Amino acid sequence: MFTLEPLRRNRNLLFWTLHSLGWVAYGLTQYVGFLLYEKSPGWIWVVVITSVSGWILSAPMRYGFRYLWGRPPRTMILGVLAITVPLALAWRVVGNVSYARFVDPEWKFKTWHEVFGGAPSSLYLLLCWSGLYFAIKYYESMQQQREAALKSSALAQEAQLKMLRYQLNPHFLFNTLNAISTLILDHDNRTANSAVMRLSELLRYTLDQDPMKRVTLRQELDALNLYLSTERLRFGERLRVEFAVDEPALDALVPSLVLQPLIENSIKYAISPREGGGLIRIEGRVRGRMLELVIVDDGPGLTSPSTASGRGVGLRNTRERLAVLHGDQHRFVTLNAQPGLRIEIGLPYEGAEPA
């Protein structure tokens, strides 16, 4: 199947293709004029010679224009005229001599400047060639700048997402390693070993997941359970978690590790400070074209001064990450649940493709 992609990628091929097509089109229009006006048979040779000579004489202009590209406008204009005027005169000489040779052998040049007769029309044509060359080159330059900007933006987004995600890991690792250290000091080696294995699984999952990649909500909840199992080392029965996720929502695609910082945030503010612990509830449903996720805890909510300004790194980073990934196509709201905090997330629904 023919595509234009090779032409777009190979500038040499693009130039020679367009250059040749342009002069073929010129020759065809001249030939049509020859047929319409029923000129003498010798005109066909004039058409062929002027088309071929035009192709040959105009091709080197490309290299002169490369030198002029990016120069001040005055320099470019004078440079284009300095290149095209002599070539237009030379092309006109070829055309006039071929006319005298094949169409009107009796025609003799009475003065030296008659050999350049019709040069303005030749100059006009070469100036049109020049205008097309610079227009295409300008378009290519704009496309390259646009592609570079898009690539730079994508790299910046990826770097920002990685930074936001990696800010969360030290908090979790510090707390988990602290809990494992306590187990070792208490000579509870079996539990400590189990905790190390679960931590290893979670870290492997974390390192394997690119922050630009999306996973199904089912996978996200599996990873979240690994995280919760390590946190239960510290809190035991104080940490209670409920899941209310509809079956259709489990196949929806979400940013990898998007829930863990929110749950970590709830544990820090709603579970850890309270002697009796607390409850965290995770809900998920599909409504229309949106996936709705809700995380609710029964802690102090946003009433205390320490939480009113954003309630920790988790909320801030998740909000920024979703803004980078989805722009204005998402919703992220924090509300007081009386008691507790309610986080509502709305994401464009997209189901995972069947394996």
PDB file of N, CA, C and O in Angstrom, residues 216-219 221 242-254 259 281-288 290-294 349 351:
ATOM      1  N   THR A 216      -5.727  -2.209  35.067  1.00  0.00           N
ATOM      2  CA  THR A 216      -7.143  -2.359  35.412  1.00  0.00           C
ATOM      3  C   THR A 216      -7.329  -2.070  36.900  1.00  0.00           C
ATOM      4  O   THR A 216      -6.405  -2.207  37.706  1.00  0.00           O
ATOM      5  N   LEU A 217      -8.533  -1.684  37.246  1.00  0.00           N
ATOM      6  CA  LEU A 217      -8.829  -1.428  38.662  1.00  0.00           C
ATOM      7  C   LEU A 217      -8.645  -2.705  39.473  1.00  0.00           C
ATOM      8  O   LEU A 217      -8.243  -2.650  40.647  1.00  0.00           O
ATOM      9  N   ARG A 218      -8.884  -3.846  38.857  1.00  0.00           N
ATOM     10  CA  ARG A 218      -8.673  -5.124  39.545  1.00  0.00           C
ATOM     11  C   ARG A 218      -7.194  -5.271  39.954  1.00  0.00           C
ATOM     12  O   ARG A 218      -6.883  -5.649  41.093  1.00  0.00           O
ATOM     13  N   GLN A 219      -6.280  -4.967  39.034  1.00  0.00           N
ATOM     14  CA  GLN A 219      -4.847  -5.042  39.348  1.00  0.00           C
ATOM     15  C   GLN A 219      -4.473  -4.016  40.414  1.00  0.00           C
ATOM     16  O   GLN A 219      -3.641  -4.289  41.290  1.00  0.00           O
ATOM     17  N   LEU A 221      -6.358  -2.877  42.785  1.00  0.00           N
ATOM     18  CA  LEU A 221      -6.831  -3.334  44.094  1.00  0.00           C
ATOM     19  C   LEU A 221      -5.979  -4.474  44.635  1.00  0.00           C
ATOM     20  O   LEU A 221      -5.759  -4.578  45.848  1.00  0.00           O
ATOM     21  N   GLU A 242     -13.144  -1.714  53.979  1.00  0.00           N
ATOM     22  CA  GLU A 242     -14.288  -2.283  53.259  1.00  0.00           C
ATOM     23  C   GLU A 242     -14.170  -1.958  51.774  1.00  0.00           C
ATOM     24  O   GLU A 242     -13.732  -0.868  51.398  1.00  0.00           O
ATOM     25  N   PHE A 243     -14.554  -2.909  50.929  1.00  0.00           N
ATOM     26  CA  PHE A 243     -14.565  -2.708  49.477  1.00  0.00           C
ATOM     27  C   PHE A 243     -16.004  -2.823  48.978  1.00  0.00           C
ATOM     28  O   PHE A 243     -16.727  -3.758  49.339  1.00  0.00           O
ATOM     29  N   ALA A 244     -16.394  -1.867  48.134  1.00  0.00           N
ATOM     30  CA  ALA A 244     -17.720  -1.926  47.498  1.00  0.00           C
ATOM     31  C   ALA A 244     -17.523  -1.507  46.036  1.00  0.00           C
ATOM     32  O   ALA A 244     -17.857  -0.386  45.638  1.00  0.00           O
ATOM     33  N   VAL A 245     -16.963  -2.421  45.267  1.00  0.00           N
ATOM     34  CA  VAL A 245     -16.610  -2.126  43.871  1.00  0.00           C
ATOM     35  C   VAL A 245     -17.473  -2.986  42.957  1.00  0.00           C
ATOM     36  O   VAL A 245     -17.475  -4.219  43.073  1.00  0.00           O
ATOM     37  N   ASP A 246     -18.205  -2.350  42.059  1.00  0.00           N
ATOM     38  CA  ASP A 246     -19.056  -3.076  41.111  1.00  0.00           C
ATOM     39  C   ASP A 246     -18.196  -3.858  40.119  1.00  0.00           C
ATOM     40  O   ASP A 246     -17.085  -3.430  39.758  1.00  0.00           O
ATOM     41  N   GLU A 247     -18.712  -4.980  39.655  1.00  0.00           N
ATOM     42  CA  GLU A 247     -17.970  -5.842  38.740  1.00  0.00           C
ATOM     43  C   GLU A 247     -17.533  -5.118  37.460  1.00  0.00           C
ATOM     44  O   GLU A 247     -16.380  -5.248  37.035  1.00  0.00           O
ATOM     45  N   PRO A 248     -18.400  -4.326  36.797  1.00  0.00           N
ATOM     46  CA  PRO A 248     -17.958  -3.641  35.570  1.00  0.00           C
ATOM     47  C   PRO A 248     -16.792  -2.691  35.799  1.00  0.00           C
ATOM     48  O   PRO A 248     -15.978  -2.467  34.898  1.00  0.00           O
ATOM     49  N   ALA A 249     -16.692  -2.132  36.998  1.00  0.00           N
ATOM     50  CA  ALA A 249     -15.622  -1.180  37.286  1.00  0.00           C
ATOM     51  C   ALA A 249     -14.257  -1.856  37.385  1.00  0.00           C
ATOM     52  O   ALA A 249     -13.225  -1.203  37.189  1.00  0.00           O
ATOM     53  N   LEU A 250     -14.229  -3.152  37.688  1.00  0.00           N
ATOM     54  CA  LEU A 250     -12.962  -3.848  37.879  1.00  0.00           C
ATOM     55  C   LEU A 250     -12.125  -3.906  36.609  1.00  0.00           C
ATOM     56  O   LEU A 250     -10.901  -4.015  36.664  1.00  0.00           O
ATOM     57  N   ASP A 251     -12.775  -3.836  35.446  1.00  0.00           N
ATOM     58  CA  ASP A 251     -12.049  -3.897  34.175  1.00  0.00           C
ATOM     59  C   ASP A 251     -11.693  -2.521  33.633  1.00  0.00           C
ATOM     60  O   ASP A 251     -11.116  -2.411  32.545  1.00  0.00           O
ATOM     61  N   ALA A 252     -12.028  -1.460  34.361  1.00  0.00           N
ATOM     62  CA  ALA A 252     -11.708  -0.103  33.909  1.00  0.00           C
ATOM     63  C   ALA A 252     -10.220   0.168  34.095  1.00  0.00           C
ATOM     64  O   ALA A 252      -9.590  -0.311  35.044  1.00  0.00           O
ATOM     65  N   LEU A 253      -9.646   0.946  33.192  1.00  0.00           N
ATOM     66  CA  LEU A 253      -8.226   1.302  33.264  1.00  0.00           C
ATOM     67  C   LEU A 253      -8.051   2.546  34.130  1.00  0.00           C
ATOM     68  O   LEU A 253      -8.778   3.533  33.980  1.00  0.00           O
ATOM     69  N   VAL A 254      -7.057   2.475  35.036  1.00  0.00           N
ATOM     70  CA  VAL A 254      -6.740   3.606  35.915  1.00  0.00           C
ATOM     71  C   VAL A 254      -5.230   3.786  35.939  1.00  0.00           C
ATOM     72  O   VAL A 254      -4.475   2.853  35.625  1.00  0.00           O
ATOM     73  N   LEU A 259      -4.407   4.663  43.925  1.00  0.00           N
ATOM     74  CA  LEU A 259      -5.150   4.589  45.183  1.00  0.00           C
ATOM     75  C   LEU A 259      -4.238   4.544  46.405  1.00  0.00           C
ATOM     76  O   LEU A 259      -4.615   5.027  47.480  1.00  0.00           O
ATOM     77  N   ARG A 281     -13.297   2.968  53.545  1.00  0.00           N
ATOM     78  CA  ARG A 281     -14.184   2.312  52.597  1.00  0.00           C
ATOM     79  C   ARG A 281     -13.800   2.751  51.175  1.00  0.00           C
ATOM     80  O   ARG A 281     -13.619   3.946  50.911  1.00  0.00           O
ATOM     81  N   ILE A 282     -13.691   1.780  50.292  1.00  0.00           N
ATOM     82  CA  ILE A 282     -13.309   2.048  48.891  1.00  0.00           C
ATOM     83  C   ILE A 282     -14.461   1.614  47.997  1.00  0.00           C
ATOM     84  O   ILE A 282     -14.894   0.456  48.036  1.00  0.00           O
ATOM     85  N   GLU A 283     -14.968   2.535  47.206  1.00  0.00           N
ATOM     86  CA  GLU A 283     -16.096   2.265  46.315  1.00  0.00           C
ATOM     87  C   GLU A 283     -15.679   2.506  44.867  1.00  0.00           C
ATOM     88  O   GLU A 283     -14.823   3.345  44.587  1.00  0.00           O
ATOM     89  N   GLY A 284     -16.293   1.761  43.971  1.00  0.00           N
ATOM     90  CA  GLY A 284     -16.029   1.944  42.548  1.00  0.00           C
ATOM     91  C   GLY A 284     -17.239   1.559  41.724  1.00  0.00           C
ATOM     92  O   GLY A 284     -17.867   0.530  41.986  1.00  0.00           O
ATOM     93  N   ARG A 285     -17.576   2.407  40.750  1.00  0.00           N
ATOM     94  CA  ARG A 285     -18.737   2.119  39.899  1.00  0.00           C
ATOM     95  C   ARG A 285     -18.545   2.821  38.561  1.00  0.00           C
ATOM     96  O   ARG A 285     -17.741   3.763  38.450  1.00  0.00           O
ATOM     97  N   VAL A 286     -19.276   2.359  37.567  1.00  0.00           N
ATOM     98  CA  VAL A 286     -19.265   2.984  36.245  1.00  0.00           C
ATOM     99  C   VAL A 286     -20.613   3.649  36.028  1.00  0.00           C
ATOM    100  O   VAL A 286     -21.660   3.020  36.168  1.00  0.00           O
ATOM    101  N   ARG A 287     -20.549   4.941  35.698  1.00  0.00           N
ATOM    102  CA  ARG A 287     -21.770   5.681  35.406  1.00  0.00           C
ATOM    103  C   ARG A 287     -21.585   6.403  34.069  1.00  0.00           C
ATOM    104  O   ARG A 287     -20.759   7.312  33.970  1.00  0.00           O
ATOM    105  N   GLY A 288     -22.364   5.958  33.092  1.00  0.00           N
ATOM    106  CA  GLY A 288     -22.217   6.550  31.760  1.00  0.00           C
ATOM    107  C   GLY A 288     -20.826   6.288  31.216  1.00  0.00           C
ATOM    108  O   GLY A 288     -20.381   5.138  31.127  1.00  0.00           O
ATOM    109  N   MET A 290     -18.083   7.533  32.644  1.00  0.00           N
ATOM    110  CA  MET A 290     -17.135   7.878  33.705  1.00  0.00           C
ATOM    111  C   MET A 290     -16.983   6.725  34.692  1.00  0.00           C
ATOM    112  O   MET A 290     -17.950   6.029  35.006  1.00  0.00           O
ATOM    113  N   LEU A 291     -15.755   6.547  35.145  1.00  0.00           N
ATOM    114  CA  LEU A 291     -15.466   5.641  36.257  1.00  0.00           C
ATOM    115  C   LEU A 291     -15.422   6.491  37.521  1.00  0.00           C
ATOM    116  O   LEU A 291     -14.660   7.467  37.587  1.00  0.00           O
ATOM    117  N   GLU A 292     -16.244   6.133  38.514  1.00  0.00           N
ATOM    118  CA  GLU A 292     -16.284   6.881  39.759  1.00  0.00           C
ATOM    119  C   GLU A 292     -15.646   6.062  40.868  1.00  0.00           C
ATOM    120  O   GLU A 292     -16.025   4.916  41.109  1.00  0.00           O
ATOM    121  N   LEU A 293     -14.665   6.645  41.530  1.00  0.00           N
ATOM    122  CA  LEU A 293     -13.994   6.019  42.667  1.00  0.00           C
ATOM    123  C   LEU A 293     -14.207   6.902  43.888  1.00  0.00           C
ATOM    124  O   LEU A 293     -14.117   8.135  43.795  1.00  0.00           O
ATOM    125  N   VAL A 294     -14.468   6.269  45.023  1.00  0.00           N
ATOM    126  CA  VAL A 294     -14.708   7.009  46.269  1.00  0.00           C
ATOM    127  C   VAL A 294     -13.891   6.349  47.377  1.00  0.00           C
ATOM    128  O   VAL A 294     -13.915   5.121  47.535  1.00  0.00           O
ATOM    129  N   TYR A 349     -14.047   6.679  31.386  1.00  0.00           N
ATOM    130  CA  TYR A 349     -14.046   5.215  31.403  1.00  0.00           C
ATOM    131  C   TYR A 349     -13.463   4.639  30.121  1.00  0.00           C
ATOM    132  O   TYR A 349     -13.818   5.051  29.028  1.00  0.00           O
ATOM    133  N   GLY A 351     -12.385   0.561  29.092  1.00  0.00           N
ATOM    134  CA  GLY A 351     -12.204  -0.820  29.521  1.00  0.00           C
ATOM    135  C   GLY A 351     -10.949  -1.433  28.948  1.00  0.00           C
ATOM    136  O   GLY A 351     -10.475  -1.033  27.879  1.00  0.00           O
TER     137      GLY A 351
END
